[in-house]
PDB file of C-alpha atoms in Angstrom:
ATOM      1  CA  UNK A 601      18.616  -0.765  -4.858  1.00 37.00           C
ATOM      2  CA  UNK A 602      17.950  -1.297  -1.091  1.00 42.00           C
ATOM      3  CA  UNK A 603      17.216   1.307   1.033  1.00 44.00           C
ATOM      4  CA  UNK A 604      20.578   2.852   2.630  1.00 46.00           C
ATOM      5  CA  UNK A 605      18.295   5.187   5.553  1.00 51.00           C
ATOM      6  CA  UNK A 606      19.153   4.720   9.092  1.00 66.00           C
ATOM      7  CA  UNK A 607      18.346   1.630  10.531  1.00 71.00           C
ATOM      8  CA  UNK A 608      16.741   3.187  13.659  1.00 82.00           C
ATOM      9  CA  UNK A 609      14.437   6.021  11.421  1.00 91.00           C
ATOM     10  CA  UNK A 610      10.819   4.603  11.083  1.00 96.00           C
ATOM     11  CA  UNK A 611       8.618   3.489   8.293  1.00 97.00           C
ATOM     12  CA  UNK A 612       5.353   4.709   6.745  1.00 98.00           C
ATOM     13  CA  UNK A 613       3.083   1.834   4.922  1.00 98.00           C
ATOM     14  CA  UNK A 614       0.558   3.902   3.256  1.00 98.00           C
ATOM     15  CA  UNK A 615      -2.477   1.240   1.814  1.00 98.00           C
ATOM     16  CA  UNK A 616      -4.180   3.791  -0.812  1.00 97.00           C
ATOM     17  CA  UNK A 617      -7.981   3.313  -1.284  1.00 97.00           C
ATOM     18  CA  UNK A 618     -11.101   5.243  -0.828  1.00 97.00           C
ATOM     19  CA  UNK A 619     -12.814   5.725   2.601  1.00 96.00           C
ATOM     20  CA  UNK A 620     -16.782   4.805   3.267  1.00 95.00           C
ATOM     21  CA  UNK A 621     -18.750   1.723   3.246  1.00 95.00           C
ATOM     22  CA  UNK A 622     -19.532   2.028  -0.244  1.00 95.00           C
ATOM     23  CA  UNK A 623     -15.655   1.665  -1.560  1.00 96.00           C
ATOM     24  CA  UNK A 624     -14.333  -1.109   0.707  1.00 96.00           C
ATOM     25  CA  UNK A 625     -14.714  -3.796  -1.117  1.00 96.00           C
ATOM     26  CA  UNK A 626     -13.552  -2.197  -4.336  1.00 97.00           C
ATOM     27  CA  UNK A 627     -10.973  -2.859  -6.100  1.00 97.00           C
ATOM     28  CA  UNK A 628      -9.091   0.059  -5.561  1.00 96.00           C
ATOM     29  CA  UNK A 629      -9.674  -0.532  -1.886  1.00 97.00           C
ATOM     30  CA  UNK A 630      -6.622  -3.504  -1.941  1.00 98.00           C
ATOM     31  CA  UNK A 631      -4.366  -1.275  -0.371  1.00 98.00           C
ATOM     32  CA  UNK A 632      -6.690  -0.899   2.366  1.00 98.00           C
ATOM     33  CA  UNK A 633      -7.244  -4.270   2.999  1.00 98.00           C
ATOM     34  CA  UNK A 634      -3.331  -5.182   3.038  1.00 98.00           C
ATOM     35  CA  UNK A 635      -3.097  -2.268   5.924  1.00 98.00           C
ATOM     36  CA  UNK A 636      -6.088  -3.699   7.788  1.00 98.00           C
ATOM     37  CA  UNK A 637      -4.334  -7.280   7.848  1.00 98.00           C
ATOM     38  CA  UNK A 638      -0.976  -5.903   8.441  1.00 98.00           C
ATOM     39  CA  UNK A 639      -2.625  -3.499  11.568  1.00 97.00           C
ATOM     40  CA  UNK A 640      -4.232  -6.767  13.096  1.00 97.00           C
ATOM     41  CA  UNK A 641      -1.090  -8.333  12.926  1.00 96.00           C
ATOM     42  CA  UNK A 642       0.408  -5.743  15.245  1.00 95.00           C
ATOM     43  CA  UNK A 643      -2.434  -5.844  17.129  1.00 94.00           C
ATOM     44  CA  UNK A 644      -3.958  -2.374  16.980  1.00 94.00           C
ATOM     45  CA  UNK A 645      -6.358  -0.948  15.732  1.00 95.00           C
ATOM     46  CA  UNK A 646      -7.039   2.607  12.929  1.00 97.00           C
ATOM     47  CA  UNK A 647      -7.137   5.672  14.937  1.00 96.00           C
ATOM     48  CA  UNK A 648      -7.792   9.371  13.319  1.00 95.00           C
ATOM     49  CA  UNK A 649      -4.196  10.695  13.162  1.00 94.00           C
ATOM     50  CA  UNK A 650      -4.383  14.738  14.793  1.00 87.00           C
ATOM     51  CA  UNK A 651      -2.301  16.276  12.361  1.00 89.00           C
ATOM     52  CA  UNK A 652      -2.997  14.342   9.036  1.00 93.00           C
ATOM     53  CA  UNK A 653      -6.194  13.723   6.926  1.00 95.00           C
ATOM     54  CA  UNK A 654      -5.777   9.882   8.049  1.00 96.00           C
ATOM     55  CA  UNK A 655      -6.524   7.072   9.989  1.00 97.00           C
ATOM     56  CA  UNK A 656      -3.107   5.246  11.420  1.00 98.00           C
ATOM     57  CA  UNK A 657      -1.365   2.429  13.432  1.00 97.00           C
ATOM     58  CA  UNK A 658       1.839   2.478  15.010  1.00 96.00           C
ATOM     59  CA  UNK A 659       3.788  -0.376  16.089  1.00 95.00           C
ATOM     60  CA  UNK A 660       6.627  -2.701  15.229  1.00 94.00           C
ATOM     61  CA  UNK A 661       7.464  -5.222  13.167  1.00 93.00           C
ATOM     62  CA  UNK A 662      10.239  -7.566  12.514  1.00 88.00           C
ATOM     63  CA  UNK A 663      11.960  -9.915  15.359  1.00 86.00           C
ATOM     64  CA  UNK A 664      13.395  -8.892  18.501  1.00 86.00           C
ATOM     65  CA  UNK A 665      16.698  -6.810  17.636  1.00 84.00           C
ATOM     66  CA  UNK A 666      18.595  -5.485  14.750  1.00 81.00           C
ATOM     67  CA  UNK A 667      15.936  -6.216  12.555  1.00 81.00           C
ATOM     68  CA  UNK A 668      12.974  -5.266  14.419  1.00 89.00           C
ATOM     69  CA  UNK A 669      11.486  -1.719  12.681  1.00 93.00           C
ATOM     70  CA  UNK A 670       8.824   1.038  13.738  1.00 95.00           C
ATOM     71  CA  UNK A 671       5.829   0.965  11.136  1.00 97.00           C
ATOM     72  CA  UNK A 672       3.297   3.506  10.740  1.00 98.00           C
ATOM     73  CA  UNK A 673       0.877   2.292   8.945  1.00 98.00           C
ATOM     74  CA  UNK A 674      -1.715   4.556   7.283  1.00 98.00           C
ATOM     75  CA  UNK A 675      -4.905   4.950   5.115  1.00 98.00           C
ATOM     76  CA  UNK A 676      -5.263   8.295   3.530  1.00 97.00           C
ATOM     77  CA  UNK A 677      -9.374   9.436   4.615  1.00 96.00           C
ATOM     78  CA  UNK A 678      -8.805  11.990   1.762  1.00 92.00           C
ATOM     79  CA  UNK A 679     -10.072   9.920  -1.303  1.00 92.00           C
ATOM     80  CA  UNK A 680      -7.732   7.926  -3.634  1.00 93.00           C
ATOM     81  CA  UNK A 681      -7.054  11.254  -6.298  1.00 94.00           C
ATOM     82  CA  UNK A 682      -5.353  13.619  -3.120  1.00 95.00           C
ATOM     83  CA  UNK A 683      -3.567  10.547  -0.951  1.00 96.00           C
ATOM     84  CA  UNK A 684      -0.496  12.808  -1.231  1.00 95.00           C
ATOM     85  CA  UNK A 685      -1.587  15.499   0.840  1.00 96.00           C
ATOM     86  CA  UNK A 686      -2.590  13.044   3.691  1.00 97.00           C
ATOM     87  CA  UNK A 687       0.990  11.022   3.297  1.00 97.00           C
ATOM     88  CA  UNK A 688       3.297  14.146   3.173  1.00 97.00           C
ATOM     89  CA  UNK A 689       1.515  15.659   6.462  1.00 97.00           C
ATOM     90  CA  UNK A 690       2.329  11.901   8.170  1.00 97.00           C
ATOM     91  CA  UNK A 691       6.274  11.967   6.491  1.00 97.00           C
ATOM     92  CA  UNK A 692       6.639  15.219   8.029  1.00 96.00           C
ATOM     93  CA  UNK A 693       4.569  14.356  11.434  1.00 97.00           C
ATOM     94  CA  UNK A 694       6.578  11.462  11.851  1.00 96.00           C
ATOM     95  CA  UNK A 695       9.927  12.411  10.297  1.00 96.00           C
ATOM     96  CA  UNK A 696       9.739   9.375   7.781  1.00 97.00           C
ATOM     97  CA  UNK A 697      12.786   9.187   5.055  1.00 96.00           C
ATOM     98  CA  UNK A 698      11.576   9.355   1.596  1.00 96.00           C
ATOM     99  CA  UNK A 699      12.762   6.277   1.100  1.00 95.00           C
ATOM    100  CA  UNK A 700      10.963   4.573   4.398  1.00 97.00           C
ATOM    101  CA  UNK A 701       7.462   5.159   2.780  1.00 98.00           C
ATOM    102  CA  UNK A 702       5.440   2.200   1.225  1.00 98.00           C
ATOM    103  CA  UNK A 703       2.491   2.757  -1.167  1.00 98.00           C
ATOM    104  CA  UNK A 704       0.162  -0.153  -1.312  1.00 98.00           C
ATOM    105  CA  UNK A 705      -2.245  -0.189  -4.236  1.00 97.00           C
ATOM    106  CA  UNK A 706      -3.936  -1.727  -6.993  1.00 97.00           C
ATOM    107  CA  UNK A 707      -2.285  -2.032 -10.221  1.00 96.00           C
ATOM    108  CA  UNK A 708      -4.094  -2.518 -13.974  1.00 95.00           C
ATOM    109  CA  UNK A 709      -1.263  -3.849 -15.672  1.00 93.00           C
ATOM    110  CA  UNK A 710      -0.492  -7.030 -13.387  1.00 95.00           C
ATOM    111  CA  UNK A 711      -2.387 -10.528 -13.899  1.00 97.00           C
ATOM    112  CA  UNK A 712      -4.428 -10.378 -10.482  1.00 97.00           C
ATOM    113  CA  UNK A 713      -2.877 -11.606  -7.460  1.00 95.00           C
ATOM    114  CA  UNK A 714       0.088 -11.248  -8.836  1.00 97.00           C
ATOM    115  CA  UNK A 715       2.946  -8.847  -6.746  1.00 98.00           C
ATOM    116  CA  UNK A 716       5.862  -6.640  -7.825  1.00 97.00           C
ATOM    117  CA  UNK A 717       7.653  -4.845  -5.524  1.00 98.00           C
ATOM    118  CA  UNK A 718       9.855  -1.762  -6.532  1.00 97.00           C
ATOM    119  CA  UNK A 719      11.308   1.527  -5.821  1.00 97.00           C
ATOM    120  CA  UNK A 720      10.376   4.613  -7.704  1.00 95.00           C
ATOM    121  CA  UNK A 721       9.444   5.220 -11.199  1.00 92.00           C
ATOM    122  CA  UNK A 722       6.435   6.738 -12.744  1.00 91.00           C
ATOM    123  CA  UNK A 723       2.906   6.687 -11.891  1.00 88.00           C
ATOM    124  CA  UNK A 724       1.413   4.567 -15.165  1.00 85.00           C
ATOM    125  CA  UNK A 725      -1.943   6.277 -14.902  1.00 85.00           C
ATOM    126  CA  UNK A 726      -2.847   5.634 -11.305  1.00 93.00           C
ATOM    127  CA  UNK A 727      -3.926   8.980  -9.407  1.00 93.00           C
ATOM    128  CA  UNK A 728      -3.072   8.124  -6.022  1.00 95.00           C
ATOM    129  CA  UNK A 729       0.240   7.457  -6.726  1.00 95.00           C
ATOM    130  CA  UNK A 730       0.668  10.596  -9.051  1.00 95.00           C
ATOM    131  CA  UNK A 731      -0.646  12.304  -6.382  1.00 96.00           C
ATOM    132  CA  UNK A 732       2.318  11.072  -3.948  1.00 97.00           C
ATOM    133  CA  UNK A 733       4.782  11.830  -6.180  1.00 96.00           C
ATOM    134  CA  UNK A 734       3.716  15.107  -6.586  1.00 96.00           C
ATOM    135  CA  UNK A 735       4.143  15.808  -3.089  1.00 94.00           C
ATOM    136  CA  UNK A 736       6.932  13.664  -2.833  1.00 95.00           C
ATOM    137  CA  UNK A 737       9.318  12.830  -5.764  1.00 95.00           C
ATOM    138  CA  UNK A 738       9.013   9.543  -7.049  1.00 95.00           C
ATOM    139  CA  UNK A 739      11.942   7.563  -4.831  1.00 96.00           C
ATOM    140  CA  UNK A 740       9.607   6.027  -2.494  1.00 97.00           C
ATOM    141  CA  UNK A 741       8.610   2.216  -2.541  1.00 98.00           C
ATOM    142  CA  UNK A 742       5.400   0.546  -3.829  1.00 97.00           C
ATOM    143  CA  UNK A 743       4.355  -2.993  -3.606  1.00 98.00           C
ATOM    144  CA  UNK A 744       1.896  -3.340  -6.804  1.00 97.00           C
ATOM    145  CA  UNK A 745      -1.112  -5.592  -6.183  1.00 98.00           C
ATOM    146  CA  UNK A 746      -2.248  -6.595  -9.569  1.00 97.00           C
ATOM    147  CA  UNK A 747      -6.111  -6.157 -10.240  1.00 97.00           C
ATOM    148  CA  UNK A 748      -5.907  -7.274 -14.342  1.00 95.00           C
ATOM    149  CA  UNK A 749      -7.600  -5.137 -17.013  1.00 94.00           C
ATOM    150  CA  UNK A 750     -11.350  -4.602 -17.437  1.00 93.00           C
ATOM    151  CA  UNK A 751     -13.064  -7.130 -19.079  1.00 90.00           C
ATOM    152  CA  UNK A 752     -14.506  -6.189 -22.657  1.00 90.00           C
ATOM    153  CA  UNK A 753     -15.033  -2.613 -23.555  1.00 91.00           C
ATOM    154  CA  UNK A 754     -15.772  -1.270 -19.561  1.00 93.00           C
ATOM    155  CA  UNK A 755     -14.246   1.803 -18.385  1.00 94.00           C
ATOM    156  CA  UNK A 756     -11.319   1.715 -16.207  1.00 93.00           C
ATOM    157  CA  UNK A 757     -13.217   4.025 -13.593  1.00 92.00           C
ATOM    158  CA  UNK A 758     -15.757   1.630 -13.606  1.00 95.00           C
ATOM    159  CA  UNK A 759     -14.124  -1.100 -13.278  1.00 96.00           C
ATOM    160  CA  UNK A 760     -11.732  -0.114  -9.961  1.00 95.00           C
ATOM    161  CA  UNK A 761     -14.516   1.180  -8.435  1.00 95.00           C
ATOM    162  CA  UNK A 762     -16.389  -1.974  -8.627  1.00 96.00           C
ATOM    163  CA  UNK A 763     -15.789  -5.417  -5.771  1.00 97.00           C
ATOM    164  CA  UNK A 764     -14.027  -7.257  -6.707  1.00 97.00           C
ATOM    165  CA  UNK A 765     -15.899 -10.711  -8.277  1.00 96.00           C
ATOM    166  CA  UNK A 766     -16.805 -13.585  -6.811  1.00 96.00           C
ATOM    167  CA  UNK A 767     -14.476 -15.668  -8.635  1.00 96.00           C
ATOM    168  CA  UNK A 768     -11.766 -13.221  -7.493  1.00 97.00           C
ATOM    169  CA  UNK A 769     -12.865 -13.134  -3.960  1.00 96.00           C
ATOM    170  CA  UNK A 770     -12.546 -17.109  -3.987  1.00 97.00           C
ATOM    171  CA  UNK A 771      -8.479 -16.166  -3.442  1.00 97.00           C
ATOM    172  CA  UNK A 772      -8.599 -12.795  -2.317  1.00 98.00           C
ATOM    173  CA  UNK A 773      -7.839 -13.641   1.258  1.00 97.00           C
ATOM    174  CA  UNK A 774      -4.666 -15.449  -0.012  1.00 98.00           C
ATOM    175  CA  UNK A 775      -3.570 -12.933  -1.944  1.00 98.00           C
ATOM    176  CA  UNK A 776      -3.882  -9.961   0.504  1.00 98.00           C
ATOM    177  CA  UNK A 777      -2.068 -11.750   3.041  1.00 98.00           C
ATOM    178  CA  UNK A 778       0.902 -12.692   0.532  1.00 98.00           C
ATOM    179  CA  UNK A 779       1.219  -8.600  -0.231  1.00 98.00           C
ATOM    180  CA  UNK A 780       0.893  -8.084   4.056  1.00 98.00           C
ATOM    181  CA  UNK A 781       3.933 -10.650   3.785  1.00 98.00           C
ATOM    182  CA  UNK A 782       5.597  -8.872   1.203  1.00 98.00           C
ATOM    183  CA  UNK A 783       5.116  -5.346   2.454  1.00 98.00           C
ATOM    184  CA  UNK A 784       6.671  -6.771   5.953  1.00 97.00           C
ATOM    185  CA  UNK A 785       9.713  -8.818   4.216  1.00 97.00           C
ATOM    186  CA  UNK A 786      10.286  -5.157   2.366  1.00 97.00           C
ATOM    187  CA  UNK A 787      10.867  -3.225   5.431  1.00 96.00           C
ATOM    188  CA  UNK A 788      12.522  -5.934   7.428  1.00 95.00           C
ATOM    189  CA  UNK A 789      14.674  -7.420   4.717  1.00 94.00           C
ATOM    190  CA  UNK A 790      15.111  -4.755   1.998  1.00 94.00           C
ATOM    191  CA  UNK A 791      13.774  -4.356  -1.321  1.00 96.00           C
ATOM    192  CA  UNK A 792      15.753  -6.979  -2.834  1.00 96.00           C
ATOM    193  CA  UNK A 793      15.428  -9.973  -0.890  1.00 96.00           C
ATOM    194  CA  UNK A 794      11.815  -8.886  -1.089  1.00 97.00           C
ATOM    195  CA  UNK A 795      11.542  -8.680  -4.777  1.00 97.00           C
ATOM    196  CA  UNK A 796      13.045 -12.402  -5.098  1.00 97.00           C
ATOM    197  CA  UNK A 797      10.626 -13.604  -2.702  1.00 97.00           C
ATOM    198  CA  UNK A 798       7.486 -12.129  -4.034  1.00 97.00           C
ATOM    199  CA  UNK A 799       8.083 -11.032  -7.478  1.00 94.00           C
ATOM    200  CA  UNK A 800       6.570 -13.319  -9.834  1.00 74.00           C
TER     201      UNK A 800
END
């Protein structure tokens, strides 16, 4: 199901993660990294947002034309458990369709590295999304960034709130930029042509 908003209404690309030194090279953290490569892309840098618990970017994306599309992209400053206080105040701010808003974040049941791209559904245990949809409904779009279970008998709290290994960060750089890719074919392109490209 692609998204069937006006063309001309904006988009918000929300990277969920914690904010502070101490959390940014967690694992939960991915969907702050994908908005920090996706923000130098445009060529701007995170500013506090006046009206929102946030820090944002705005800017476009896309080619020249029809297919060129006003991004905001955001990272909640609320901590990963309330993002959907932070992202309704910027929906409303900006006047963002339901269906315009992106959540970037780390996902437990996906081999890491590996992407899947979809549109609504539930939250399967992750708090910053089931925060969101709580504020929200759940027909907004997410782009999944696998992280793989914890090894052994390690808690899951412990595990996302841990960096993310040095084997890991080996390919970490690739991988972030393939989601940065993905999030931008999404919102250019539509969720289908986005899935085929980066679902695998």
């Amino acid at each position: 199901m692609d998204v069937t908003t006006d063309a001309s209404a904006p988009w918000l690309v929300a990277g969920l993660g914690n904010p502070g030194g101490e959390y940014a090279a967690n694992r939960h953290n991915v969907g702050f990294m994908v908005a920090d490569l996706l923000a130098e892309r445009i060529g701007a840098r995170f500013k506090r947002h006046g009206k929102a618990q946030a820090q944002v970017v705005e800017g476009r994306i896309g080619p020249p034309g029809p297919a060129n599309r006003r991004v905001i992209l955001a990272k909640p400053m609320s901590f990963m458990n309330v993002s959907g206080g932070p992202v309704t105040a910027l929906r409303d701010f900006y006047k963002v369709p339901v269906g315009n808003i992106v959540a970037v974040h780390d996902e437990l049941d996906i081999d890491y590295g590996v992407l899947r791209l979809k549109l609504g559904g539930g939250d399967n245990g992750h708090n910053g999304l089931k925060s969101i949809t709580k504020s929200l409904g759940p027909e907004y779009h997410r782009v999944r960034f696998g992280i793989g279970r914890p090894p052994g008998r390690m808690p899951v709290a412990d595990f996302v709130l841990r960096d993310f290994s040095s084997t890991e960060r080996k390919e970490l750089d690739y991988f972030v930029d393939r989601a940065a890719d993905a999030v931008e074919a999404l919102v250019i392109e539509g969720l289908e042509r986005a899935q085929s490209a980066y679902n695998s």
